[in-house]
Coordinates of C-alpha atoms in Angstrom, one line a residue:
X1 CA 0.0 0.0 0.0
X2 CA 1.3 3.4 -1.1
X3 CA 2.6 5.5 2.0
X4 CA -0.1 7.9 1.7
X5 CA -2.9 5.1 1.9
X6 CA -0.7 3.6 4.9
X7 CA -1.1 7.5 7.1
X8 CA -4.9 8.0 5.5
X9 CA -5.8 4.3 7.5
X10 CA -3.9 5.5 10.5
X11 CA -6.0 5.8 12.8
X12 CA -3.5 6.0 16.1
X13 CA -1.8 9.3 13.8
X14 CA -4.9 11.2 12.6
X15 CA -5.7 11.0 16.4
X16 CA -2.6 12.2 17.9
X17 CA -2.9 15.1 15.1
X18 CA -6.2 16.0 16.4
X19 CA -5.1 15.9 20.0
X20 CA -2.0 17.9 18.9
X21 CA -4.3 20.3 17.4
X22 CA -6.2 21.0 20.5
X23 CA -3.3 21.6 22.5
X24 CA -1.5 24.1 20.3
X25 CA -4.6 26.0 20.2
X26 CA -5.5 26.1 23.4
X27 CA -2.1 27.3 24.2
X28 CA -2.3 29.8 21.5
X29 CA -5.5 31.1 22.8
X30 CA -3.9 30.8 26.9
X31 CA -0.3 32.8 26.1
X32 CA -2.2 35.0 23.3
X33 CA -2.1 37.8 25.4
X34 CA -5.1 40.7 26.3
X35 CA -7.1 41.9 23.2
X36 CA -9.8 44.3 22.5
X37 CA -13.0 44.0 20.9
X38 CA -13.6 47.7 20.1
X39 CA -10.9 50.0 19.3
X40 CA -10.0 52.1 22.7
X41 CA -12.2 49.3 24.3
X42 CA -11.4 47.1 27.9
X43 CA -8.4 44.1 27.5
X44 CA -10.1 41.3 27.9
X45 CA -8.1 37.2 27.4
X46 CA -7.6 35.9 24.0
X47 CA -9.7 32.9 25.3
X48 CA -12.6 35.2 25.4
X49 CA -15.1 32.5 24.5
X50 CA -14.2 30.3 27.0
X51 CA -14.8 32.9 29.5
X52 CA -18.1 33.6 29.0
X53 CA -19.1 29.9 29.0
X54 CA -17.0 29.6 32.1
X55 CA -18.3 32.7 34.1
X56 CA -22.1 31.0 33.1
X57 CA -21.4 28.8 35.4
X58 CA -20.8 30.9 38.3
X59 CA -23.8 33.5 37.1
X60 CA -26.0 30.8 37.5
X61 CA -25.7 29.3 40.7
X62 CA -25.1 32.7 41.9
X63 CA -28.6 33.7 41.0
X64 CA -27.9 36.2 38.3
X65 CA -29.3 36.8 35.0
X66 CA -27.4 34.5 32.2
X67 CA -28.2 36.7 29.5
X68 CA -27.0 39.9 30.4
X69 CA -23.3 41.9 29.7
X70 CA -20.7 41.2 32.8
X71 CA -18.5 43.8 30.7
X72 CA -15.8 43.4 33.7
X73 CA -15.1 39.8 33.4
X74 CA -15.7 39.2 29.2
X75 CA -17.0 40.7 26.1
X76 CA -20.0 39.9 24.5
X77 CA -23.2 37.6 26.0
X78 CA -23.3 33.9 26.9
X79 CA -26.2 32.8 24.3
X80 CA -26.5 29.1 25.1
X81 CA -29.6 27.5 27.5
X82 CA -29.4 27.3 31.4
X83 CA -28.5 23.3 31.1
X84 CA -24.8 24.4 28.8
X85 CA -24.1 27.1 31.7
X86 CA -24.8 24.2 34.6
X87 CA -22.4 21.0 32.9
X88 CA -20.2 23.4 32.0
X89 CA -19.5 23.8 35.8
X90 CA -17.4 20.3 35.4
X91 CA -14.8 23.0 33.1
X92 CA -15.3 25.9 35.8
X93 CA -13.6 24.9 38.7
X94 CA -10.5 24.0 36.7
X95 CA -7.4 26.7 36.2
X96 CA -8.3 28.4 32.8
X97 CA -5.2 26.7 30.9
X98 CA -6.5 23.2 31.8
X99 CA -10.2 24.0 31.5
X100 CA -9.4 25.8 27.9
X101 CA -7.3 22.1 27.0
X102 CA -10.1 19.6 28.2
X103 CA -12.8 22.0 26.4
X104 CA -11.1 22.2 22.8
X105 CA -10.1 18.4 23.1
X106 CA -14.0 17.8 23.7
X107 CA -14.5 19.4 20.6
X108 CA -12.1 17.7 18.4
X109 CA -12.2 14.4 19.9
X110 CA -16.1 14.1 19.6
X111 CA -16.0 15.0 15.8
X112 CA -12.7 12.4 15.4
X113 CA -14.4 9.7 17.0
X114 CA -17.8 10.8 15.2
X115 CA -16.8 10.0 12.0
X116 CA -15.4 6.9 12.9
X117 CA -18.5 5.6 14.5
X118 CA -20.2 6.2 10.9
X119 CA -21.5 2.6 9.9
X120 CA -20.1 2.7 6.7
X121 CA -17.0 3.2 4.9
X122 CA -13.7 2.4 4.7
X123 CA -10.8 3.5 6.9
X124 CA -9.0 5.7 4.0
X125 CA -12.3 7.3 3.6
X126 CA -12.8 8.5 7.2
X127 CA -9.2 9.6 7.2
X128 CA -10.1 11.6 3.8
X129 CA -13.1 12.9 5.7
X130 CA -11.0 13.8 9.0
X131 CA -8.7 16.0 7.2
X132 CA -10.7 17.6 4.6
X133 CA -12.4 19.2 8.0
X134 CA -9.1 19.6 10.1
X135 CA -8.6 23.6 9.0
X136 CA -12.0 24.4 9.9
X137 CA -12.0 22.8 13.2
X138 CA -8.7 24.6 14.0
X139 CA -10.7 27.6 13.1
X140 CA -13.7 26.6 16.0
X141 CA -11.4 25.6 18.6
X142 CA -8.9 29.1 18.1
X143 CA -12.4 30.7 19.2
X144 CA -12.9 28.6 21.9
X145 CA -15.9 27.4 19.8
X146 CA -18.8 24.4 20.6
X147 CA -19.3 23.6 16.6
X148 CA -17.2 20.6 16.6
X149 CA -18.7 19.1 19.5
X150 CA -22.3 20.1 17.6
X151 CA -21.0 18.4 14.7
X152 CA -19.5 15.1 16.5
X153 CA -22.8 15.1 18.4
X154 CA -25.4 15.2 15.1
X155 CA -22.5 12.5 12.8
X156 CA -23.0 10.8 16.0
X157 CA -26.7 10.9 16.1
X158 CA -26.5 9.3 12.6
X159 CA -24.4 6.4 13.9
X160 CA -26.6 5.6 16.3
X161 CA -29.8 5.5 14.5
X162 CA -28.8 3.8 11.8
X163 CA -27.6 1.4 14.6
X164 CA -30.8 1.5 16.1
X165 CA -29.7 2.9 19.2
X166 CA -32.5 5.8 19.6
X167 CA -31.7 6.8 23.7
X168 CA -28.4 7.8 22.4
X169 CA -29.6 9.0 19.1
X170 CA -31.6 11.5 20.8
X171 CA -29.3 12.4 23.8
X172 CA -26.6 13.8 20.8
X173 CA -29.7 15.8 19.1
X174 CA -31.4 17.0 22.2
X175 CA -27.3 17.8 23.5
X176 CA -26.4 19.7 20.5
X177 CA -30.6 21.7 20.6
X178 CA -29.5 23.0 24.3
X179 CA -26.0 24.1 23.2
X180 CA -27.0 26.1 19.9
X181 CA -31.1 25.5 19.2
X182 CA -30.3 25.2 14.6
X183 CA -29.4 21.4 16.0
X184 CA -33.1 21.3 16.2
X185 CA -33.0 20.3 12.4
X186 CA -31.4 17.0 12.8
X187 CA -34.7 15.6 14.0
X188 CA -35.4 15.2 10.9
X189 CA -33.3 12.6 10.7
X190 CA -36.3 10.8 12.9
X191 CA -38.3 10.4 9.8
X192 CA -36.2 8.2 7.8
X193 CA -36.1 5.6 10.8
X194 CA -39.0 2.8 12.1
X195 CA -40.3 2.8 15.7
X196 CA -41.8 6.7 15.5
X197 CA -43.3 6.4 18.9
X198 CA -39.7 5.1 20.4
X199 CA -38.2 8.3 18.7
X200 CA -40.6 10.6 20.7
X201 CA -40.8 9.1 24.1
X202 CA -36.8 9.0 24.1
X203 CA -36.5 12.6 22.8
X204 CA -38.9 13.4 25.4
X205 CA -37.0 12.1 28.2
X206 CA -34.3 14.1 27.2
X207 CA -35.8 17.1 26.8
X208 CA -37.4 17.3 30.2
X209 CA -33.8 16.4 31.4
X210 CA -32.4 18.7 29.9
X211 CA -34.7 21.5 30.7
X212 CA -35.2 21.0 34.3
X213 CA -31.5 20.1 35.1
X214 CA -30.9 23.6 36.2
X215 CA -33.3 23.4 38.8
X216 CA -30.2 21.5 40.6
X217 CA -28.7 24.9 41.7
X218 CA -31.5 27.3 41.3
X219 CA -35.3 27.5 42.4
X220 CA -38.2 27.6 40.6
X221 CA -38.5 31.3 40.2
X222 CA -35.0 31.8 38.9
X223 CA -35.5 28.7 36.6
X224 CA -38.5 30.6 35.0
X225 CA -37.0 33.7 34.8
X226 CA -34.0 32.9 33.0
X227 CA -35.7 30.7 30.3
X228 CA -37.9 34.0 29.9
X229 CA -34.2 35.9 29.5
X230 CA -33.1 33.4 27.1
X231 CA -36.1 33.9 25.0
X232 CA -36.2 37.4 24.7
X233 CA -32.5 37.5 24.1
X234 CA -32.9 34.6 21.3
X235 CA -35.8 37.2 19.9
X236 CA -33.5 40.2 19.8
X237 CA -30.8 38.4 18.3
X238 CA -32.3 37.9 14.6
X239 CA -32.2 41.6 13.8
X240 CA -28.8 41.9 14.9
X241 CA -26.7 40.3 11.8
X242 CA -26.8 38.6 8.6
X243 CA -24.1 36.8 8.8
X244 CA -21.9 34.1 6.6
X245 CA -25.4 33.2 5.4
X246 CA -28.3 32.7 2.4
X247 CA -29.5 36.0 4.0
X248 CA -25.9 37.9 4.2
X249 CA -24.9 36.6 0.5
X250 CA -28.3 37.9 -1.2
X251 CA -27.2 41.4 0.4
X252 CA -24.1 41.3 -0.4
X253 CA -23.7 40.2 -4.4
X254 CA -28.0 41.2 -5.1
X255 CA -28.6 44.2 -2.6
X256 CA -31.8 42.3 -1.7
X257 CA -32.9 43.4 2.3
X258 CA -34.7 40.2 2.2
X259 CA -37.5 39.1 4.9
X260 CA -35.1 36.7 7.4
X261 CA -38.2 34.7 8.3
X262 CA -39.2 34.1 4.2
X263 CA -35.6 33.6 3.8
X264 CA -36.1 30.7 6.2
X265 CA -39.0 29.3 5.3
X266 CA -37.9 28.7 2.1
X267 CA -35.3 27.2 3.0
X268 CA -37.3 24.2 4.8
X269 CA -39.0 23.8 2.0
X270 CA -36.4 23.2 -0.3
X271 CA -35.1 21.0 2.9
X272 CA -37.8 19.0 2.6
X273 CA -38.8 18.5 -0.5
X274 CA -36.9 15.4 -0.9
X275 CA -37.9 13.7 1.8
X276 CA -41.2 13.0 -0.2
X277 CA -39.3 10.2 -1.7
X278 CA -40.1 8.1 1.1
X279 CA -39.3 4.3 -1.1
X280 CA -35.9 6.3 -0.8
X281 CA -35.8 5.9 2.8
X282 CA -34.1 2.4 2.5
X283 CA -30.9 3.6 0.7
X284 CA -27.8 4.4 2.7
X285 CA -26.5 7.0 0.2
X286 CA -29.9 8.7 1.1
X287 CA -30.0 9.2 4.6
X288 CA -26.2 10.3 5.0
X289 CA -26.9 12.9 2.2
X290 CA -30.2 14.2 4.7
X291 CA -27.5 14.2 7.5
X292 CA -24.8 16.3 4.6
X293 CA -27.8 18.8 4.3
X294 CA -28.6 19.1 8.0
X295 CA -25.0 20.0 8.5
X296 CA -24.5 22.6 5.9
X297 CA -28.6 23.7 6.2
X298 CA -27.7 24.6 10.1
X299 CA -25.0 27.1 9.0
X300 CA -25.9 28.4 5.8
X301 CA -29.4 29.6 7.1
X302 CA -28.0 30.8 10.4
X303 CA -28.0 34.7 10.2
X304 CA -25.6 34.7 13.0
X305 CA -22.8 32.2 10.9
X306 CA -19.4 33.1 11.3
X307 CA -16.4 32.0 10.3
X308 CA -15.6 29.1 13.3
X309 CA -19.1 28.0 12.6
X310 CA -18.3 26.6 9.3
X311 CA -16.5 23.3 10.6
X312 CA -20.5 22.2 11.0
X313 CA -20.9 23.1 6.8
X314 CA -17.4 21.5 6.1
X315 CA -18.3 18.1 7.8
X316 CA -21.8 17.9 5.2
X317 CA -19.6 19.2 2.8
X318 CA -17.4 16.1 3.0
X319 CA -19.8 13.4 4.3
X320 CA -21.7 14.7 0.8
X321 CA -18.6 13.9 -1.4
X322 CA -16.9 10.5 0.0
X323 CA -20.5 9.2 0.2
X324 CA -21.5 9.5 -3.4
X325 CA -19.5 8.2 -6.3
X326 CA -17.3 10.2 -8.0
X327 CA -17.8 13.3 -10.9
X328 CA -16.1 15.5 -12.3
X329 CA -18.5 18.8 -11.3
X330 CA -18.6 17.2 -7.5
X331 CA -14.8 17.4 -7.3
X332 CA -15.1 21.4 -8.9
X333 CA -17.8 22.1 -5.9
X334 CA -15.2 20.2 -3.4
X335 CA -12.7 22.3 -4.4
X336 CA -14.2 25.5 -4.1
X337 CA -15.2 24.6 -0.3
X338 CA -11.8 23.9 0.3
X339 CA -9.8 26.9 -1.2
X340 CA -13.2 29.6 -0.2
X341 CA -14.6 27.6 2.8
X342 CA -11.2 26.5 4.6
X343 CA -8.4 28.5 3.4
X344 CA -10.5 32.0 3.4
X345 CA -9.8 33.2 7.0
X346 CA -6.5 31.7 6.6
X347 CA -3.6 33.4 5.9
X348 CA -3.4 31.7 2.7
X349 CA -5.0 34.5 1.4
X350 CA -3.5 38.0 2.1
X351 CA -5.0 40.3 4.6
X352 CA -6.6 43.0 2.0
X353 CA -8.3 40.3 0.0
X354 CA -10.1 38.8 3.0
X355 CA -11.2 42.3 4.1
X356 CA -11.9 43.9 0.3
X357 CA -13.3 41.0 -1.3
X358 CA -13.9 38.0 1.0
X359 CA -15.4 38.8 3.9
X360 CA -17.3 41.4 2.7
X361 CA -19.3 39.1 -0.5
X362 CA -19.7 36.4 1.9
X363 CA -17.5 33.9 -0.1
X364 CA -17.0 31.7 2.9
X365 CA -20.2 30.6 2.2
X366 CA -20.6 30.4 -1.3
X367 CA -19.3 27.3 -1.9
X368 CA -21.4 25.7 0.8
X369 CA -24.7 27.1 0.0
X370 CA -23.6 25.7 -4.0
X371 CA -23.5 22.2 -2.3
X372 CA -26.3 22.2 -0.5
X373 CA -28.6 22.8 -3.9
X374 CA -26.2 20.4 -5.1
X375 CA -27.2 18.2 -2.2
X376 CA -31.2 19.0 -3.1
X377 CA -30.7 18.1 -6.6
X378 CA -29.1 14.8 -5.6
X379 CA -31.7 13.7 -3.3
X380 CA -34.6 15.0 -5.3
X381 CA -33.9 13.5 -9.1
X382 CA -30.2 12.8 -9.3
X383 CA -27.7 9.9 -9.2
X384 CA -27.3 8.4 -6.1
X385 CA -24.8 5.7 -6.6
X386 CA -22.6 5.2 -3.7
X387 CA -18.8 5.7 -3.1
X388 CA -17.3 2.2 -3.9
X389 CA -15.2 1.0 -0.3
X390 CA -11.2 0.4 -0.8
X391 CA -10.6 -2.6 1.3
X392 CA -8.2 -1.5 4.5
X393 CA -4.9 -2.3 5.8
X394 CA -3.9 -0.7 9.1

């Protein structure tokens, strides 16, 4: 076996690189020095993110509002639910530098182990897979983001239903809703499975879990009152941005100040409008290409996608391409993800291109929002033969 096959099957390597990832990171983000947000604004740590998820924490079992600027400790508002602020407590206690490490190796190490857990294809493939996404989830973790751990939690959500494992199934979907609510799309994924009723009552249980678990450290009142403070925060956010986004990329190459909520809307429809093929239902190829669309749908019609959100997209982007066989225009679109999607915030491209050009015509996205009609077509009237497996040697 050529020596590239050999490292694409290694499983022991692609894991220490991911574990090696996470550490530089988190030590680039730890010894990054103070920044500021605003020009003339307060210093605050490099590791910003992971402040605010960390102070949640401590603002909820002290009593205080979760949804509300603590300008003297970080910049910018913890948006997650009450049940992210209370298990991320097990990451609170911990110095910063270790919490920051354990944190960004949960996020890589879910999404590694994620796509192995897929229950088909070969090992070169999952390698392929692994490091087609490896740039982007660099990009997450710098931020201190949760999208890898989202993505890990939906590819693993896939494993297990397809497995026929629906508890865990709908722990990783009803996980992923209460740490950013577009995971909320993966229950589509429900339809495409037998035992409806089993799907329900487990997603149920979790939700109620979920929900009430902050009632561990706070009473009833508080518990009402910051689910009120969540909503209304949730409510005020949609006017706030457009985004790496459907929405943001109209603007920006159409001028269109398009209606957010028509925007959206649209977009389920063209979601579903596939999954009227039910005899489909049976075929492999079609369900992982639901779960590709899930992954790129959550981003792409997310008025509030940035840059570190985009390991989420780049994961459909590649489940999408190593699942069907290959063509010559799947390869152009692949491409274009890699050099627009990836490389853009990299330095790969000079500084006045990503701040002339770039970021300001939303071509992060591009490519991604391409696929996902790609993605559409596929599932609605095209080909779906599958990738053929290449037997494995480790």
């Amino acid at each position: 076996m050529p020596s590239i096959n050999r490292f694409l099957v290694n499983r022991r390597l692609l894991f220490f690189i991911f574990v090696v990832i996470a550490l530089l990171a988190s030590l680039q983000s730890y010894y990054g020095g103070l920044k500021t947000f605003v020009p003339g604004g307060k210093l605050y740590t490099s590791f910003n993110n992971y402040i605010i998820f960390k102070q949640s924490f401590f603002h909820l079992i002290h009593g205080q509002d979760l949804y509300v600027l603590y300008l003297d400790e970080q910049f910018d508002l913890f948006k997650y639910s009450p049940a992210f602020a209370l298990f991320f407590g097990g990451l609170s206690y911990l110095p910063d530098l270790a919490g920051l490490t354990l944190w960004n190796l949960l996020n890589a190490l879910v999404l590694f182990f994620s796509v192995y857990y897929l229950p088909k294809g070969d090992l070169r493939t999952k390698g392929i897979i692994l490091l087609t996404v490896l740039i982007e989830l660099l990009t997450s973790i710098q931020n201190e983001q949760s999208n890898g751990l989202i993505a890990g939690l939906l590819i693993f959500a896939f494993g297990f239903l397809e497995r026929g494992k629906y508890w865990q199934a709908a722990f990783c979907i009803v996980a992923s809703v209460y740490i950013k609510l577009f995971g909320i799309v993966a229950l589509a994924l429900f339809l495409l499975y037998p035992n409806k009723l089993k799907l329900t009552y487990t997603t149920a249980v979790w939700i109620l879990l979920f929900t009430f678990a902050p009632l561990v450290v706070v009473d009833m009142e508080q518990f009402l009152f910051l689910y009120k403070s969540w909503l209304s925060l949730l409510q005020n956010d949609r006017s706030i941005s457009d985004g790496l986004s459907v929405i943001g990329w109209l603007k920006a190459w159409f001028g269109w100040d398009v209606n957010k909520t028509m925007v959206n809307i649209a977009g389920v429809v063209l979601f579903c409008l596939p999954l009227v093929r039910i005899r489909y239902y049976s075929q492999y190829t079609f369900r992982i290409l639901l779960l590709a669309s899930v992954l790129i749908w959550v981003v792409i019609f997310n008025h509030r996608a940035e840059s570190p959100t985009f390991i989420i997209a780049m994961c459909g982007v590649a489940l999408w391409y190593f699942s069907l066989s290959s063509s010559r225009e799947n390869l152009v679109l692949l491409l274009l993800a890699f050099v627009f999607t990836a490389l853009s915030a990299t330095d790969v491209f000079p500084r006045f291109m990503r701040d002339e050009w770039l970021k300001p015509y939303v071509i992060k996205a591009v490519p991604c929002i391409l696929i996902w009609g790609k993605i559409i077509y596929d599932m609605w009237v095209g080909n779906l033969a599958p990738r053929e497996s290449v037997p494995s040697q480790v």
